[in-house]
PDB file of C-alpha atoms in Angstrom:
ATOM      1  CA  MET A   1       5.036 118.628 308.262  1.00  0.00           C
ATOM      2  CA  ASP A   2       2.365 115.633 307.465  1.00  0.00           C
ATOM      3  CA  SER A   3       1.847 116.808 304.259  1.00  0.00           C
ATOM      4  CA  ILE A   4      -1.422 114.780 302.130  1.00  0.00           C
ATOM      5  CA  PRO A   5       0.102 115.412 298.377  1.00  0.00           C
ATOM      6  CA  GLY A   6       3.068 113.693 299.513  1.00  0.00           C
ATOM      7  CA  ARG A   7       0.787 110.857 300.586  1.00  0.00           C
ATOM      8  CA  ARG A   8      -1.105 110.658 297.824  1.00  0.00           C
ATOM      9  CA  ARG A   9       1.538 109.991 295.295  1.00  0.00           C
ATOM     10  CA  ILE A  10       2.601 107.267 297.555  1.00  0.00           C
ATOM     11  CA  THR A  11      -0.687 105.949 297.598  1.00  0.00           C
ATOM     12  CA  ALA A  12      -0.812 106.248 294.007  1.00  0.00           C
ATOM     13  CA  ALA A  13       2.672 105.287 293.503  1.00  0.00           C
ATOM     14  CA  ALA A  14       1.806 101.875 295.976  1.00  0.00           C
ATOM     15  CA  ILE A  15      -1.549 101.431 293.997  1.00  0.00           C
ATOM     16  CA  ALA A  16       0.276 101.673 289.945  1.00  0.00           C
ATOM     17  CA  LEU A  17       2.521  98.841 291.862  1.00  0.00           C
ATOM     18  CA  LEU A  18      -0.095  96.470 292.919  1.00  0.00           C
ATOM     19  CA  ALA A  19      -1.964  96.902 289.994  1.00  0.00           C
ATOM     20  CA  LEU A  20       0.653  95.784 287.542  1.00  0.00           C
ATOM     21  CA  PRO A  21       0.980  93.034 287.817  1.00  0.00           C
ATOM     22  CA  ALA A  22      -2.662  92.247 287.499  1.00  0.00           C
ATOM     23  CA  LEU A  23      -2.433  94.247 283.624  1.00  0.00           C
ATOM     24  CA  LEU A  24       0.341  92.456 282.593  1.00  0.00           C
ATOM     25  CA  VAL A  25      -0.691  89.580 283.218  1.00  0.00           C
ATOM     26  CA  THR A  26      -3.780  91.008 281.881  1.00  0.00           C
ATOM     27  CA  ALA A  27      -1.943  91.467 278.317  1.00  0.00           C
ATOM     28  CA  CYS A  28      -0.406  87.844 277.998  1.00  0.00           C
ATOM     29  CA  GLY A  29      -3.879  86.544 277.870  1.00  0.00           C
ATOM     30  CA  ASN A  30      -5.661  85.302 274.425  1.00  0.00           C
ATOM     31  CA  SER A  31      -8.474  84.793 272.633  1.00  0.00           C
ATOM     32  CA  ASP A  32      -8.540  81.667 272.730  1.00  0.00           C
ATOM     33  CA  ASN A  33     -11.979  80.395 272.357  1.00  0.00           C
ATOM     34  CA  GLY A  34     -11.270  76.316 273.291  1.00  0.00           C
ATOM     35  CA  GLY A  35     -12.798  75.726 270.698  1.00  0.00           C
ATOM     36  CA  ALA A  36     -11.088  72.610 267.298  1.00  0.00           C
ATOM     37  CA  GLN A  37      -9.001  75.020 265.643  1.00  0.00           C
ATOM     38  CA  ALA A  38      -7.573  74.191 262.545  1.00  0.00           C
ATOM     39  CA  ASN A  39      -4.259  73.179 261.736  1.00  0.00           C
ATOM     40  CA  THR A  40      -2.302  74.780 258.204  1.00  0.00           C
ATOM     41  CA  THR A  41       0.749  73.216 258.203  1.00  0.00           C
ATOM     42  CA  THR A  42      -0.159  71.058 255.320  1.00  0.00           C
ATOM     43  CA  ALA A  43       3.437  69.035 253.424  1.00  0.00           C
ATOM     44  CA  ALA A  44       4.793  70.550 251.443  1.00  0.00           C
ATOM     45  CA  VAL A  45       5.459  68.990 247.111  1.00  0.00           C
ATOM     46  CA  SER A  46       8.338  70.821 245.865  1.00  0.00           C
ATOM     47  CA  THR A  47       9.711  70.511 242.000  1.00  0.00           C
ATOM     48  CA  PRO A  48      13.737  69.968 242.129  1.00  0.00           C
ATOM     49  CA  THR A  49      15.643  70.775 239.203  1.00  0.00           C
ATOM     50  CA  GLU A  50      16.521  68.359 236.662  1.00  0.00           C
ATOM     51  CA  GLN A  51      20.762  68.191 236.792  1.00  0.00           C
ATOM     52  CA  ASN A  52      21.506  67.144 232.985  1.00  0.00           C
ATOM     53  CA  PRO A  53      24.417  65.998 232.750  1.00  0.00           C
ATOM     54  CA  PRO A  54      24.128  64.719 236.196  1.00  0.00           C
ATOM     55  CA  GLN A  55      26.501  65.360 238.980  1.00  0.00           C
ATOM     56  CA  PRO A  56      26.560  63.138 241.480  1.00  0.00           C
ATOM     57  CA  GLY A  57      27.296  63.617 244.979  1.00  0.00           C
ATOM     58  CA  ARG A  58      28.746  61.173 247.667  1.00  0.00           C
ATOM     59  CA  MET A  59      26.853  57.243 246.739  1.00  0.00           C
ATOM     60  CA  PHE A  60      24.354  56.729 249.225  1.00  0.00           C
ATOM     61  CA  THR A  61      22.490  53.337 249.942  1.00  0.00           C
ATOM     62  CA  ALA A  62      18.743  53.544 251.514  1.00  0.00           C
ATOM     63  CA  ASN A  63      19.234  52.602 254.749  1.00  0.00           C
ATOM     64  CA  SER A  64      15.661  51.684 255.747  1.00  0.00           C
ATOM     65  CA  THR A  65      17.499  51.419 259.820  1.00  0.00           C
ATOM     66  CA  ILE A  66      18.249  54.939 260.543  1.00  0.00           C
ATOM     67  CA  THR A  67      16.527  56.154 263.459  1.00  0.00           C
ATOM     68  CA  ASN A  68      15.506  59.449 264.212  1.00  0.00           C
ATOM     69  CA  PRO A  69      14.383  59.525 260.976  1.00  0.00           C
ATOM     70  CA  HIS A  70      12.927  63.020 259.899  1.00  0.00           C
ATOM     71  CA  PRO A  71      12.285  65.060 256.036  1.00  0.00           C
ATOM     72  CA  LEU A  72      15.193  65.840 254.123  1.00  0.00           C
ATOM     73  CA  PRO A  73      14.199  67.955 250.937  1.00  0.00           C
ATOM     74  CA  PHE A  74      16.373  66.982 248.673  1.00  0.00           C
ATOM     75  CA  ASP A  75      17.437  70.141 245.728  1.00  0.00           C
ATOM     76  CA  SER A  76      17.991  68.340 242.209  1.00  0.00           C
ATOM     77  CA  TRP A  77      17.721  65.128 240.651  1.00  0.00           C
ATOM     78  CA  SER A  78      19.129  63.245 237.318  1.00  0.00           C
ATOM     79  CA  ARG A  79      17.660  60.805 235.206  1.00  0.00           C
ATOM     80  CA  VAL A  80      20.471  57.226 235.523  1.00  0.00           C
ATOM     81  CA  ALA A  81      18.187  54.864 234.324  1.00  0.00           C
ATOM     82  CA  PRO A  82      14.423  54.950 231.986  1.00  0.00           C
ATOM     83  CA  ASP A  83      13.092  52.879 234.907  1.00  0.00           C
ATOM     84  CA  ARG A  84      15.755  54.541 238.119  1.00  0.00           C
ATOM     85  CA  ILE A  85      16.750  58.405 239.295  1.00  0.00           C
ATOM     86  CA  ALA A  86      19.161  59.620 241.144  1.00  0.00           C
ATOM     87  CA  VAL A  87      18.150  61.872 244.059  1.00  0.00           C
ATOM     88  CA  ASN A  88      21.093  64.437 245.541  1.00  0.00           C
ATOM     89  CA  PHE A  89      20.807  66.020 249.555  1.00  0.00           C
ATOM     90  CA  GLN A  90      22.736  67.231 251.852  1.00  0.00           C
ATOM     91  CA  ILE A  91      22.939  65.306 254.859  1.00  0.00           C
ATOM     92  CA  GLY A  92      26.438  65.028 257.611  1.00  0.00           C
ATOM     93  CA  SER A  93      29.064  62.415 257.598  1.00  0.00           C
ATOM     94  CA  PRO A  94      28.348  59.252 256.481  1.00  0.00           C
ATOM     95  CA  GLU A  95      29.531  57.901 258.517  1.00  0.00           C
ATOM     96  CA  CYS A  96      26.702  59.005 261.518  1.00  0.00           C
ATOM     97  CA  TYR A  97      23.792  59.665 259.405  1.00  0.00           C
ATOM     98  CA  GLY A  98      21.822  57.982 256.268  1.00  0.00           C
ATOM     99  CA  VAL A  99      18.943  58.224 254.400  1.00  0.00           C
ATOM    100  CA  ASP A 100      16.179  56.213 253.011  1.00  0.00           C
ATOM    101  CA  ALA A 101      13.007  57.307 251.110  1.00  0.00           C
ATOM    102  CA  SER A 102      10.376  56.273 249.598  1.00  0.00           C
ATOM    103  CA  THR A 103       8.058  56.834 246.764  1.00  0.00           C
ATOM    104  CA  THR A 104       4.750  56.914 244.840  1.00  0.00           C
ATOM    105  CA  GLU A 105       4.521  57.504 241.292  1.00  0.00           C
ATOM    106  CA  THR A 106       1.507  57.963 239.430  1.00  0.00           C
ATOM    107  CA  ASP A 107       0.951  58.469 235.988  1.00  0.00           C
ATOM    108  CA  THR A 108       2.228  61.951 235.884  1.00  0.00           C
ATOM    109  CA  THR A 109       4.465  62.427 238.746  1.00  0.00           C
ATOM    110  CA  VAL A 110       7.116  59.989 240.903  1.00  0.00           C
ATOM    111  CA  THR A 111       6.559  61.391 244.554  1.00  0.00           C
ATOM    112  CA  VAL A 112      10.139  61.022 246.281  1.00  0.00           C
ATOM    113  CA  ALA A 113       9.691  61.568 250.029  1.00  0.00           C
ATOM    114  CA  LEU A 114      13.503  61.360 251.705  1.00  0.00           C
ATOM    115  CA  LYS A 115      14.513  60.804 254.710  1.00  0.00           C
ATOM    116  CA  ALA A 116      17.716  61.297 257.088  1.00  0.00           C
ATOM    117  CA  GLY A 117      18.676  59.677 260.179  1.00  0.00           C
ATOM    118  CA  THR A 118      21.418  58.016 262.321  1.00  0.00           C
ATOM    119  CA  LEU A 119      22.837  55.263 261.413  1.00  0.00           C
ATOM    120  CA  PRO A 120      21.768  52.680 263.981  1.00  0.00           C
ATOM    121  CA  GLU A 121      26.169  51.944 264.795  1.00  0.00           C
ATOM    122  CA  ALA A 122      26.891  55.513 265.374  1.00  0.00           C
ATOM    123  CA  ALA A 123      23.576  56.081 268.158  1.00  0.00           C
ATOM    124  CA  GLY A 124      25.304  57.850 270.805  1.00  0.00           C
ATOM    125  CA  ARG A 125      28.446  58.163 269.746  1.00  0.00           C
ATOM    126  CA  MET A 126      29.631  61.539 268.186  1.00  0.00           C
ATOM    127  CA  CYS A 127      29.850  62.909 264.996  1.00  0.00           C
ATOM    128  CA  THR A 128      31.786  65.503 263.382  1.00  0.00           C
ATOM    129  CA  MET A 129      29.551  68.191 262.250  1.00  0.00           C
ATOM    130  CA  ILE A 130      29.721  68.532 257.926  1.00  0.00           C
ATOM    131  CA  ALA A 131      28.225  68.832 254.990  1.00  0.00           C
ATOM    132  CA  VAL A 132      28.615  66.146 252.527  1.00  0.00           C
ATOM    133  CA  PHE A 133      26.261  66.371 249.164  1.00  0.00           C
ATOM    134  CA  GLY A 134      25.157  62.599 248.893  1.00  0.00           C
ATOM    135  CA  THR A 135      23.081  60.993 245.956  1.00  0.00           C
ATOM    136  CA  LEU A 136      20.663  57.819 246.765  1.00  0.00           C
ATOM    137  CA  GLU A 137      19.696  55.862 242.855  1.00  0.00           C
ATOM    138  CA  ILE A 138      16.462  55.012 243.498  1.00  0.00           C
ATOM    139  CA  PRO A 139      13.874  52.468 241.881  1.00  0.00           C
ATOM    140  CA  LEU A 140      11.171  52.967 240.038  1.00  0.00           C
ATOM    141  CA  LYS A 141       8.041  50.464 239.040  1.00  0.00           C
ATOM    142  CA  LYS A 142       8.022  51.584 235.555  1.00  0.00           C
ATOM    143  CA  PRO A 143       9.768  53.870 232.733  1.00  0.00           C
ATOM    144  CA  LEU A 144       9.894  57.673 234.049  1.00  0.00           C
ATOM    145  CA  ASP A 145       9.273  59.132 230.568  1.00  0.00           C
ATOM    146  CA  ASP A 146       7.622  61.828 231.243  1.00  0.00           C
ATOM    147  CA  ARG A 147       6.536  61.929 233.880  1.00  0.00           C
ATOM    148  CA  LYS A 148       7.282  65.211 236.422  1.00  0.00           C
ATOM    149  CA  VAL A 149       9.787  64.429 239.828  1.00  0.00           C
ATOM    150  CA  LEU A 150       8.867  65.299 243.125  1.00  0.00           C
ATOM    151  CA  SER A 151      10.370  66.074 245.752  1.00  0.00           C
ATOM    152  CA  ALA A 152       7.328  65.195 249.452  1.00  0.00           C
ATOM    153  CA  ASN A 153       9.301  66.819 251.498  1.00  0.00           C
TER     154      ASN A 153
END
C-alpha cells in the first residue's frame, strides 16, 4: 500500500513550501549597490495667476511664531500698491492656523515662500476641519513694476 508516486508528491510539495520563503525574500530584494544616490527632489517654483481686480479672502497677518511650519503654495496674487502685493491661499481654521512669508527679489522676479503652521496659542487644542480662503499682504523692497511673481512652494 506504500505508494512511491504519492511520496514523491508529498516530498515535492514539502520542498516547494520550504523554497517559497526564499523565493519571496529574493523577489523583495533591491539592486541598491550601496553607492550614493542622487536626490531628484527639487523645490518647485510655480507662476501663480494675477487677479485683477483683486478678490481677497480672509485677511491674515504674517506670524513668525507659527509652529510646525510647512510650505503653502498660493494660486493667485494681486497688486495692492506699487511696492505691495497680496497672495491668496487656502488654509484651515484661522483660530488654529497662521502664515508667514519670505521674499526673494531680483530685477526680474519676486519669489514668495509662503509657510503655514499652527498658532502657538492653538498648540494641543482641537481644531475644526474647515477650509478658508486667505490673503496675506506682502511688502516689497522696491516697486513690482513688470517683475514676475513666483510661488516658491
